[in-house]
Amino acid sequence: MSDFKPNPTHLKRLFEHTHQALRLYYNKQKWSAIYPTLTQLAERFVLCYQTQPNAMHAHLQFYAADYGYTTNLTVNQCILVCAFCYANGYNEAFTEELVIAALSDYLCCSNETNKIARSAVLSKQESKLVQLRHQFVLKMLDSANVPQGQMQRILSRLDKYSTAITGQKALPLYDNTSILVTLAKRIAKAITPRPNVKTFTIVQAIKSLYLGTHNEFAQLSLSALAKQIVLYPGGSLVKYKGQSALILSATHNGHLLVLLDNNRAVGMIKTNKRFTPLYQPISTSDKTLLYSIWFNEQMPEPIMSEHQRVDIWQAISDLGKHQFLEFKAIEKAITPFSQIKLALQVAARQYNRQGQKATTVRHCLTMVGLDIAGLLCQRVLLETLISELHHPFANDVWHKYNHINKVIMVLLSHAQGEQFERLLSPFTAAIYFILYQHSTAVMRRVIPCTEEVEDKGISIAHLFGFGRLSEAKLTSYIESYFKYSDTHQAFLETEAKDKQTLSEDARHIIAIKLLAIYTLGESQTISAWQKQLLEDVLKKMQWQSLANFCDAFIAHSPSCSID
């Protein structure tokens, strides 16, 4: 996180700048400024939420009377997106993209949405604008040269998902990122007050959605949001000695309260007493309550989560910085990580022809061999990092990684079993790279093998629903941590070099990518070059044909084990 320190002015400007952004559609000359405007605003929402979650949660109860319904609604949607992402452990860049999507929901119809909130009758043209607002927003973003990606994907599905997220029928919803923005939209609409419509509390809205949805990811996210609201109860109401009070934050042994008089802040109290919070909408224009009181020095710091495991990365770096590691150096690097010992014991059984049982770490290493031991230790450490990276499609990514594991295991089952670690390790490194560097591009879908870019081979990105990896970032990543691994360098070849100049190791990795996509994707059409490459590699691995391999692969399903 940057050194940005929010203050009352920043909090106030979230409303002001959201209000201004919602007016951009009505001035076509300013369309070119829409993307930098939304990007900067989304960054401020995320940073304000990270540093002042109680203040942001309080605004879910407040209706800022100086602004219209659409501005209050949009601010609530953005806060809820931040809350969902923070509760689920998603990183800042990923959260910002979802906030931009939430900001864009009513981007082209703020006037019309305000009229609907007042129960005013819309003209035919206004009704069409509201109905087709996401199409108009996508056109607006396209004219402003906004990069195509997750934001457009979410907006194109938002109305459909908003309807389908609840109901008697369990409709399949596959895009978890769109589900998050949909949940934020539904809750924001329920809790933002408007005349003649029942206003729900945040608790009622979360319960209603949880009971009404059949989607497991939505239920898990709503549970995480509920815990986040309990952890930071800012904005909830209590009674203190017969007087209305509002919780600023929970402390280690009580609560910090602000006393209220006619929805205006009149004093602050720190008490050891515990309360059962009450949530209800508060319409106010009191700038102290809305903005400044949240920056009092008595407010505790939020609990920060650490996403990056520096200790693990140091060990990965140590294991990859020399071409020829000694057993002593490997032992020293992996000593703090107990999970590696079990993995080494499993590997020792795999690589040991005599079936001996490994005892100590050194014994495991000698049985596995120096050329494999370093790669295996790096792979296990990377798997630990992958399991700790939070992402809406984390389960799907992990299943696809296991799918690749099975492909390699079956491919090598007739010969060259000792190559297993050499071939799996680059894919483990690539999975982490994708989750860390391409988190907003990951999707559940699988792109068919035939969609090639220029003269390059198939990219692992196709297995995760997007086009290609960033060559510059991937090159830097491989050179920094896996410089002396031939198969990691070969993997880089398959992503960056011409397909006609690939080395033997690179051709094997291309074959594994093709087999993973072919056996997992809907389309089983492959190009002539891909077919010839697969035939050559399968023959070398003592497989009669692609069909023969697929039959064996199915026979190993639904589970395979490498030991």
PDB file of N, CA, C and O in Angstrom, residues 130-187:
ATOM      1  N   VAL A 130     -32.121   4.221 -19.523  1.00  0.00           N
ATOM      2  CA  VAL A 130     -31.927   3.433 -18.300  1.00  0.00           C
ATOM      3  C   VAL A 130     -31.833   1.944 -18.629  1.00  0.00           C
ATOM      4  O   VAL A 130     -30.969   1.227 -18.108  1.00  0.00           O
ATOM      5  N   GLN A 131     -32.706   1.499 -19.505  1.00  0.00           N
ATOM      6  CA  GLN A 131     -32.747   0.079 -19.860  1.00  0.00           C
ATOM      7  C   GLN A 131     -31.465  -0.379 -20.555  1.00  0.00           C
ATOM      8  O   GLN A 131     -30.975  -1.487 -20.317  1.00  0.00           O
ATOM      9  N   LEU A 132     -30.927   0.482 -21.417  1.00  0.00           N
ATOM     10  CA  LEU A 132     -29.748   0.119 -22.217  1.00  0.00           C
ATOM     11  C   LEU A 132     -28.483   0.812 -21.714  1.00  0.00           C
ATOM     12  O   LEU A 132     -27.516   0.964 -22.456  1.00  0.00           O
ATOM     13  N   ARG A 133     -28.475   1.215 -20.433  1.00  0.00           N
ATOM     14  CA  ARG A 133     -27.382   2.047 -19.933  1.00  0.00           C
ATOM     15  C   ARG A 133     -26.011   1.375 -20.039  1.00  0.00           C
ATOM     16  O   ARG A 133     -25.017   2.035 -20.325  1.00  0.00           O
ATOM     17  N   HIS A 134     -25.977   0.071 -19.850  1.00  0.00           N
ATOM     18  CA  HIS A 134     -24.678  -0.592 -19.902  1.00  0.00           C
ATOM     19  C   HIS A 134     -24.137  -0.647 -21.319  1.00  0.00           C
ATOM     20  O   HIS A 134     -22.919  -0.545 -21.529  1.00  0.00           O
ATOM     21  N   GLN A 135     -25.022  -0.764 -22.302  1.00  0.00           N
ATOM     22  CA  GLN A 135     -24.571  -0.713 -23.692  1.00  0.00           C
ATOM     23  C   GLN A 135     -24.022   0.666 -24.029  1.00  0.00           C
ATOM     24  O   GLN A 135     -22.999   0.802 -24.708  1.00  0.00           O
ATOM     25  N   PHE A 136     -24.699   1.700 -23.526  1.00  0.00           N
ATOM     26  CA  PHE A 136     -24.225   3.059 -23.775  1.00  0.00           C
ATOM     27  C   PHE A 136     -22.890   3.316 -23.064  1.00  0.00           C
ATOM     28  O   PHE A 136     -22.007   3.989 -23.596  1.00  0.00           O
ATOM     29  N   VAL A 137     -22.749   2.787 -21.851  1.00  0.00           N
ATOM     30  CA  VAL A 137     -21.489   2.957 -21.117  1.00  0.00           C
ATOM     31  C   VAL A 137     -20.343   2.265 -21.853  1.00  0.00           C
ATOM     32  O   VAL A 137     -19.248   2.833 -21.982  1.00  0.00           O
ATOM     33  N   LEU A 138     -20.585   1.058 -22.350  1.00  0.00           N
ATOM     34  CA  LEU A 138     -19.547   0.344 -23.080  1.00  0.00           C
ATOM     35  C   LEU A 138     -19.134   1.100 -24.336  1.00  0.00           C
ATOM     36  O   LEU A 138     -17.947   1.157 -24.685  1.00  0.00           O
ATOM     37  N   LYS A 139     -20.106   1.702 -25.000  1.00  0.00           N
ATOM     38  CA  LYS A 139     -19.808   2.528 -26.173  1.00  0.00           C
ATOM     39  C   LYS A 139     -18.992   3.755 -25.774  1.00  0.00           C
ATOM     40  O   LYS A 139     -18.035   4.141 -26.450  1.00  0.00           O
ATOM     41  N   MET A 140     -19.366   4.365 -24.663  1.00  0.00           N
ATOM     42  CA  MET A 140     -18.655   5.536 -24.156  1.00  0.00           C
ATOM     43  C   MET A 140     -17.208   5.175 -23.806  1.00  0.00           C
ATOM     44  O   MET A 140     -16.260   5.898 -24.152  1.00  0.00           O
ATOM     45  N   LEU A 141     -17.023   4.044 -23.114  1.00  0.00           N
ATOM     46  CA  LEU A 141     -15.684   3.613 -22.729  1.00  0.00           C
ATOM     47  C   LEU A 141     -14.846   3.272 -23.952  1.00  0.00           C
ATOM     48  O   LEU A 141     -13.643   3.551 -23.999  1.00  0.00           O
ATOM     49  N   ASP A 142     -15.481   2.666 -24.945  1.00  0.00           N
ATOM     50  CA  ASP A 142     -14.773   2.308 -26.180  1.00  0.00           C
ATOM     51  C   ASP A 142     -14.310   3.558 -26.922  1.00  0.00           C
ATOM     52  O   ASP A 142     -13.193   3.610 -27.446  1.00  0.00           O
ATOM     53  N   SER A 143     -15.162   4.585 -26.968  1.00  0.00           N
ATOM     54  CA  SER A 143     -14.790   5.829 -27.649  1.00  0.00           C
ATOM     55  C   SER A 143     -13.660   6.544 -26.916  1.00  0.00           C
ATOM     56  O   SER A 143     -12.918   7.333 -27.521  1.00  0.00           O
ATOM     57  N   ALA A 144     -13.529   6.284 -25.602  1.00  0.00           N
ATOM     58  CA  ALA A 144     -12.453   6.898 -24.814  1.00  0.00           C
ATOM     59  C   ALA A 144     -11.203   6.015 -24.787  1.00  0.00           C
ATOM     60  O   ALA A 144     -10.273   6.283 -24.022  1.00  0.00           O
ATOM     61  N   ASN A 145     -11.193   4.954 -25.624  1.00  0.00           N
ATOM     62  CA  ASN A 145     -10.045   4.042 -25.738  1.00  0.00           C
ATOM     63  C   ASN A 145      -9.699   3.361 -24.415  1.00  0.00           C
ATOM     64  O   ASN A 145      -8.530   3.136 -24.093  1.00  0.00           O
ATOM     65  N   VAL A 146     -10.723   3.046 -23.632  1.00  0.00           N
ATOM     66  CA  VAL A 146     -10.502   2.318 -22.387  1.00  0.00           C
ATOM     67  C   VAL A 146     -10.148   0.870 -22.735  1.00  0.00           C
ATOM     68  O   VAL A 146     -10.847   0.241 -23.529  1.00  0.00           O
ATOM     69  N   PRO A 147      -9.059   0.314 -22.172  1.00  0.00           N
ATOM     70  CA  PRO A 147      -8.657  -1.065 -22.510  1.00  0.00           C
ATOM     71  C   PRO A 147      -9.771  -2.067 -22.251  1.00  0.00           C
ATOM     72  O   PRO A 147     -10.469  -1.999 -21.238  1.00  0.00           O
ATOM     73  N   GLN A 148      -9.921  -3.005 -23.189  1.00  0.00           N
ATOM     74  CA  GLN A 148     -10.917  -4.060 -23.025  1.00  0.00           C
ATOM     75  C   GLN A 148     -10.472  -5.027 -21.934  1.00  0.00           C
ATOM     76  O   GLN A 148      -9.301  -5.358 -21.825  1.00  0.00           O
ATOM     77  N   GLY A 149     -11.399  -5.472 -21.101  1.00  0.00           N
ATOM     78  CA  GLY A 149     -11.022  -6.400 -20.045  1.00  0.00           C
ATOM     79  C   GLY A 149     -12.172  -6.724 -19.132  1.00  0.00           C
ATOM     80  O   GLY A 149     -13.340  -6.773 -19.541  1.00  0.00           O
ATOM     81  N   GLN A 150     -11.840  -6.939 -17.877  1.00  0.00           N
ATOM     82  CA  GLN A 150     -12.805  -7.417 -16.900  1.00  0.00           C
ATOM     83  C   GLN A 150     -13.963  -6.442 -16.685  1.00  0.00           C
ATOM     84  O   GLN A 150     -15.104  -6.863 -16.515  1.00  0.00           O
ATOM     85  N   MET A 151     -13.677  -5.138 -16.694  1.00  0.00           N
ATOM     86  CA  MET A 151     -14.718  -4.147 -16.444  1.00  0.00           C
ATOM     87  C   MET A 151     -15.854  -4.265 -17.463  1.00  0.00           C
ATOM     88  O   MET A 151     -17.034  -4.277 -17.105  1.00  0.00           O
ATOM     89  N   GLN A 152     -15.495  -4.336 -18.745  1.00  0.00           N
ATOM     90  CA  GLN A 152     -16.526  -4.472 -19.784  1.00  0.00           C
ATOM     91  C   GLN A 152     -17.294  -5.777 -19.643  1.00  0.00           C
ATOM     92  O   GLN A 152     -18.505  -5.829 -19.880  1.00  0.00           O
ATOM     93  N   ARG A 153     -16.582  -6.827 -19.245  1.00  0.00           N
ATOM     94  CA  ARG A 153     -17.217  -8.138 -19.065  1.00  0.00           C
ATOM     95  C   ARG A 153     -18.273  -8.073 -17.966  1.00  0.00           C
ATOM     96  O   ARG A 153     -19.380  -8.602 -18.103  1.00  0.00           O
ATOM     97  N   ILE A 154     -17.925  -7.404 -16.866  1.00  0.00           N
ATOM     98  CA  ILE A 154     -18.861  -7.297 -15.743  1.00  0.00           C
ATOM     99  C   ILE A 154     -20.084  -6.496 -16.139  1.00  0.00           C
ATOM    100  O   ILE A 154     -21.229  -6.892 -15.867  1.00  0.00           O
ATOM    101  N   LEU A 155     -19.867  -5.353 -16.795  1.00  0.00           N
ATOM    102  CA  LEU A 155     -20.990  -4.480 -17.163  1.00  0.00           C
ATOM    103  C   LEU A 155     -21.945  -5.171 -18.131  1.00  0.00           C
ATOM    104  O   LEU A 155     -23.166  -4.974 -18.059  1.00  0.00           O
ATOM    105  N   SER A 156     -21.405  -5.976 -19.027  1.00  0.00           N
ATOM    106  CA  SER A 156     -22.262  -6.655 -20.004  1.00  0.00           C
ATOM    107  C   SER A 156     -23.145  -7.720 -19.351  1.00  0.00           C
ATOM    108  O   SER A 156     -24.158  -8.127 -19.920  1.00  0.00           O
ATOM    109  N   ARG A 157     -22.779  -8.161 -18.139  1.00  0.00           N
ATOM    110  CA  ARG A 157     -23.535  -9.227 -17.465  1.00  0.00           C
ATOM    111  C   ARG A 157     -24.318  -8.738 -16.253  1.00  0.00           C
ATOM    112  O   ARG A 157     -25.090  -9.501 -15.674  1.00  0.00           O
ATOM    113  N   LEU A 158     -24.111  -7.494 -15.847  1.00  0.00           N
ATOM    114  CA  LEU A 158     -24.567  -7.048 -14.533  1.00  0.00           C
ATOM    115  C   LEU A 158     -26.077  -7.145 -14.359  1.00  0.00           C
ATOM    116  O   LEU A 158     -26.563  -7.623 -13.326  1.00  0.00           O
ATOM    117  N   ASP A 159     -26.844  -6.703 -15.341  1.00  0.00           N
ATOM    118  CA  ASP A 159     -28.305  -6.760 -15.220  1.00  0.00           C
ATOM    119  C   ASP A 159     -28.803  -8.202 -15.150  1.00  0.00           C
ATOM    120  O   ASP A 159     -29.681  -8.534 -14.340  1.00  0.00           O
ATOM    121  N   LYS A 160     -28.228  -9.049 -16.002  1.00  0.00           N
ATOM    122  CA  LYS A 160     -28.631 -10.461 -16.007  1.00  0.00           C
ATOM    123  C   LYS A 160     -28.320 -11.115 -14.662  1.00  0.00           C
ATOM    124  O   LYS A 160     -29.148 -11.826 -14.080  1.00  0.00           O
ATOM    125  N   TYR A 161     -27.123 -10.857 -14.144  1.00  0.00           N
ATOM    126  CA  TYR A 161     -26.723 -11.456 -12.882  1.00  0.00           C
ATOM    127  C   TYR A 161     -27.537 -10.900 -11.716  1.00  0.00           C
ATOM    128  O   TYR A 161     -27.843 -11.621 -10.761  1.00  0.00           O
ATOM    129  N   SER A 162     -27.905  -9.610 -11.793  1.00  0.00           N
ATOM    130  CA  SER A 162     -28.694  -8.997 -10.720  1.00  0.00           C
ATOM    131  C   SER A 162     -30.038  -9.683 -10.574  1.00  0.00           C
ATOM    132  O   SER A 162     -30.572  -9.827  -9.465  1.00  0.00           O
ATOM    133  N   THR A 163     -30.605 -10.106 -11.690  1.00  0.00           N
ATOM    134  CA  THR A 163     -31.886 -10.818 -11.666  1.00  0.00           C
ATOM    135  C   THR A 163     -31.706 -12.276 -11.256  1.00  0.00           C
ATOM    136  O   THR A 163     -32.489 -12.826 -10.481  1.00  0.00           O
ATOM    137  N   ALA A 164     -30.648 -12.906 -11.755  1.00  0.00           N
ATOM    138  CA  ALA A 164     -30.479 -14.356 -11.590  1.00  0.00           C
ATOM    139  C   ALA A 164     -29.844 -14.757 -10.260  1.00  0.00           C
ATOM    140  O   ALA A 164     -29.898 -15.934  -9.893  1.00  0.00           O
ATOM    141  N   ILE A 165     -29.246 -13.814  -9.533  1.00  0.00           N
ATOM    142  CA  ILE A 165     -28.520 -14.168  -8.307  1.00  0.00           C
ATOM    143  C   ILE A 165     -29.449 -14.733  -7.239  1.00  0.00           C
ATOM    144  O   ILE A 165     -29.038 -15.504  -6.380  1.00  0.00           O
ATOM    145  N   THR A 166     -30.733 -14.353  -7.268  1.00  0.00           N
ATOM    146  CA  THR A 166     -31.727 -14.920  -6.352  1.00  0.00           C
ATOM    147  C   THR A 166     -32.906 -15.452  -7.157  1.00  0.00           C
ATOM    148  O   THR A 166     -33.069 -15.116  -8.328  1.00  0.00           O
ATOM    149  N   GLY A 167     -33.725 -16.257  -6.538  1.00  0.00           N
ATOM    150  CA  GLY A 167     -34.904 -16.796  -7.223  1.00  0.00           C
ATOM    151  C   GLY A 167     -35.092 -18.261  -6.889  1.00  0.00           C
ATOM    152  O   GLY A 167     -34.232 -18.904  -6.265  1.00  0.00           O
ATOM    153  N   GLN A 168     -36.197 -18.801  -7.304  1.00  0.00           N
ATOM    154  CA  GLN A 168     -36.503 -20.202  -7.004  1.00  0.00           C
ATOM    155  C   GLN A 168     -35.626 -21.159  -7.796  1.00  0.00           C
ATOM    156  O   GLN A 168     -35.272 -22.223  -7.319  1.00  0.00           O
ATOM    157  N   LYS A 169     -35.267 -20.760  -9.019  1.00  0.00           N
ATOM    158  CA  LYS A 169     -34.419 -21.612  -9.843  1.00  0.00           C
ATOM    159  C   LYS A 169     -32.952 -21.296  -9.590  1.00  0.00           C
ATOM    160  O   LYS A 169     -32.565 -20.128  -9.502  1.00  0.00           O
ATOM    161  N   ALA A 170     -32.140 -22.330  -9.490  1.00  0.00           N
ATOM    162  CA  ALA A 170     -30.694 -22.155  -9.303  1.00  0.00           C
ATOM    163  C   ALA A 170     -30.037 -22.027 -10.671  1.00  0.00           C
ATOM    164  O   ALA A 170     -29.575 -23.009 -11.253  1.00  0.00           O
ATOM    165  N   LEU A 171     -30.003 -20.814 -11.209  1.00  0.00           N
ATOM    166  CA  LEU A 171     -29.399 -20.579 -12.513  1.00  0.00           C
ATOM    167  C   LEU A 171     -27.875 -20.575 -12.392  1.00  0.00           C
ATOM    168  O   LEU A 171     -27.325 -19.994 -11.458  1.00  0.00           O
ATOM    169  N   PRO A 172     -27.166 -21.220 -13.324  1.00  0.00           N
ATOM    170  CA  PRO A 172     -25.693 -21.262 -13.228  1.00  0.00           C
ATOM    171  C   PRO A 172     -25.075 -19.903 -13.550  1.00  0.00           C
ATOM    172  O   PRO A 172     -25.341 -19.313 -14.606  1.00  0.00           O
ATOM    173  N   LEU A 173     -24.274 -19.374 -12.635  1.00  0.00           N
ATOM    174  CA  LEU A 173     -23.551 -18.119 -12.821  1.00  0.00           C
ATOM    175  C   LEU A 173     -22.073 -18.428 -12.657  1.00  0.00           C
ATOM    176  O   LEU A 173     -21.624 -18.784 -11.568  1.00  0.00           O
ATOM    177  N   TYR A 174     -21.312 -18.264 -13.733  1.00  0.00           N
ATOM    178  CA  TYR A 174     -19.936 -18.747 -13.732  1.00  0.00           C
ATOM    179  C   TYR A 174     -18.892 -17.669 -13.447  1.00  0.00           C
ATOM    180  O   TYR A 174     -17.766 -17.986 -13.082  1.00  0.00           O
ATOM    181  N   ASP A 175     -19.248 -16.409 -13.633  1.00  0.00           N
ATOM    182  CA  ASP A 175     -18.262 -15.336 -13.480  1.00  0.00           C
ATOM    183  C   ASP A 175     -18.317 -14.776 -12.055  1.00  0.00           C
ATOM    184  O   ASP A 175     -19.166 -13.948 -11.721  1.00  0.00           O
ATOM    185  N   ASN A 176     -17.393 -15.218 -11.218  1.00  0.00           N
ATOM    186  CA  ASN A 176     -17.420 -14.818  -9.807  1.00  0.00           C
ATOM    187  C   ASN A 176     -17.151 -13.333  -9.602  1.00  0.00           C
ATOM    188  O   ASN A 176     -17.627 -12.745  -8.626  1.00  0.00           O
ATOM    189  N   THR A 177     -16.380 -12.720 -10.484  1.00  0.00           N
ATOM    190  CA  THR A 177     -16.143 -11.277 -10.358  1.00  0.00           C
ATOM    191  C   THR A 177     -17.439 -10.500 -10.576  1.00  0.00           C
ATOM    192  O   THR A 177     -17.728  -9.539  -9.855  1.00  0.00           O
ATOM    193  N   SER A 178     -18.221 -10.919 -11.551  1.00  0.00           N
ATOM    194  CA  SER A 178     -19.515 -10.273 -11.795  1.00  0.00           C
ATOM    195  C   SER A 178     -20.463 -10.510 -10.623  1.00  0.00           C
ATOM    196  O   SER A 178     -21.277  -9.643 -10.283  1.00  0.00           O
ATOM    197  N   ILE A 179     -20.356 -11.678  -9.982  1.00  0.00           N
ATOM    198  CA  ILE A 179     -21.194 -11.964  -8.811  1.00  0.00           C
ATOM    199  C   ILE A 179     -20.897 -10.980  -7.694  1.00  0.00           C
ATOM    200  O   ILE A 179     -21.810 -10.471  -7.031  1.00  0.00           O
ATOM    201  N   LEU A 180     -19.622 -10.657  -7.459  1.00  0.00           N
ATOM    202  CA  LEU A 180     -19.261  -9.714  -6.397  1.00  0.00           C
ATOM    203  C   LEU A 180     -19.875  -8.339  -6.637  1.00  0.00           C
ATOM    204  O   LEU A 180     -20.448  -7.729  -5.723  1.00  0.00           O
ATOM    205  N   VAL A 181     -19.754  -7.829  -7.865  1.00  0.00           N
ATOM    206  CA  VAL A 181     -20.319  -6.506  -8.173  1.00  0.00           C
ATOM    207  C   VAL A 181     -21.842  -6.559  -8.103  1.00  0.00           C
ATOM    208  O   VAL A 181     -22.493  -5.615  -7.658  1.00  0.00           O
ATOM    209  N   THR A 182     -22.422  -7.680  -8.511  1.00  0.00           N
ATOM    210  CA  THR A 182     -23.877  -7.854  -8.425  1.00  0.00           C
ATOM    211  C   THR A 182     -24.354  -7.802  -6.978  1.00  0.00           C
ATOM    212  O   THR A 182     -25.352  -7.138  -6.661  1.00  0.00           O
ATOM    213  N   LEU A 183     -23.663  -8.493  -6.090  1.00  0.00           N
ATOM    214  CA  LEU A 183     -24.037  -8.476  -4.672  1.00  0.00           C
ATOM    215  C   LEU A 183     -23.940  -7.068  -4.100  1.00  0.00           C
ATOM    216  O   LEU A 183     -24.819  -6.627  -3.352  1.00  0.00           O
ATOM    217  N   ALA A 184     -22.868  -6.359  -4.448  1.00  0.00           N
ATOM    218  CA  ALA A 184     -22.713  -4.970  -3.986  1.00  0.00           C
ATOM    219  C   ALA A 184     -23.849  -4.104  -4.509  1.00  0.00           C
ATOM    220  O   ALA A 184     -24.396  -3.267  -3.772  1.00  0.00           O
ATOM    221  N   LYS A 185     -24.222  -4.312  -5.757  1.00  0.00           N
ATOM    222  CA  LYS A 185     -25.320  -3.540  -6.363  1.00  0.00           C
ATOM    223  C   LYS A 185     -26.650  -3.830  -5.661  1.00  0.00           C
ATOM    224  O   LYS A 185     -27.395  -2.897  -5.317  1.00  0.00           O
ATOM    225  N   ARG A 186     -26.937  -5.099  -5.424  1.00  0.00           N
ATOM    226  CA  ARG A 186     -28.209  -5.455  -4.789  1.00  0.00           C
ATOM    227  C   ARG A 186     -28.302  -4.907  -3.365  1.00  0.00           C
ATOM    228  O   ARG A 186     -29.342  -4.397  -2.935  1.00  0.00           O
ATOM    229  N   ILE A 187     -27.209  -5.028  -2.602  1.00  0.00           N
ATOM    230  CA  ILE A 187     -27.218  -4.522  -1.216  1.00  0.00           C
ATOM    231  C   ILE A 187     -27.327  -3.005  -1.213  1.00  0.00           C
ATOM    232  O   ILE A 187     -28.106  -2.425  -0.434  1.00  0.00           O
TER     233      ILE A 187
END
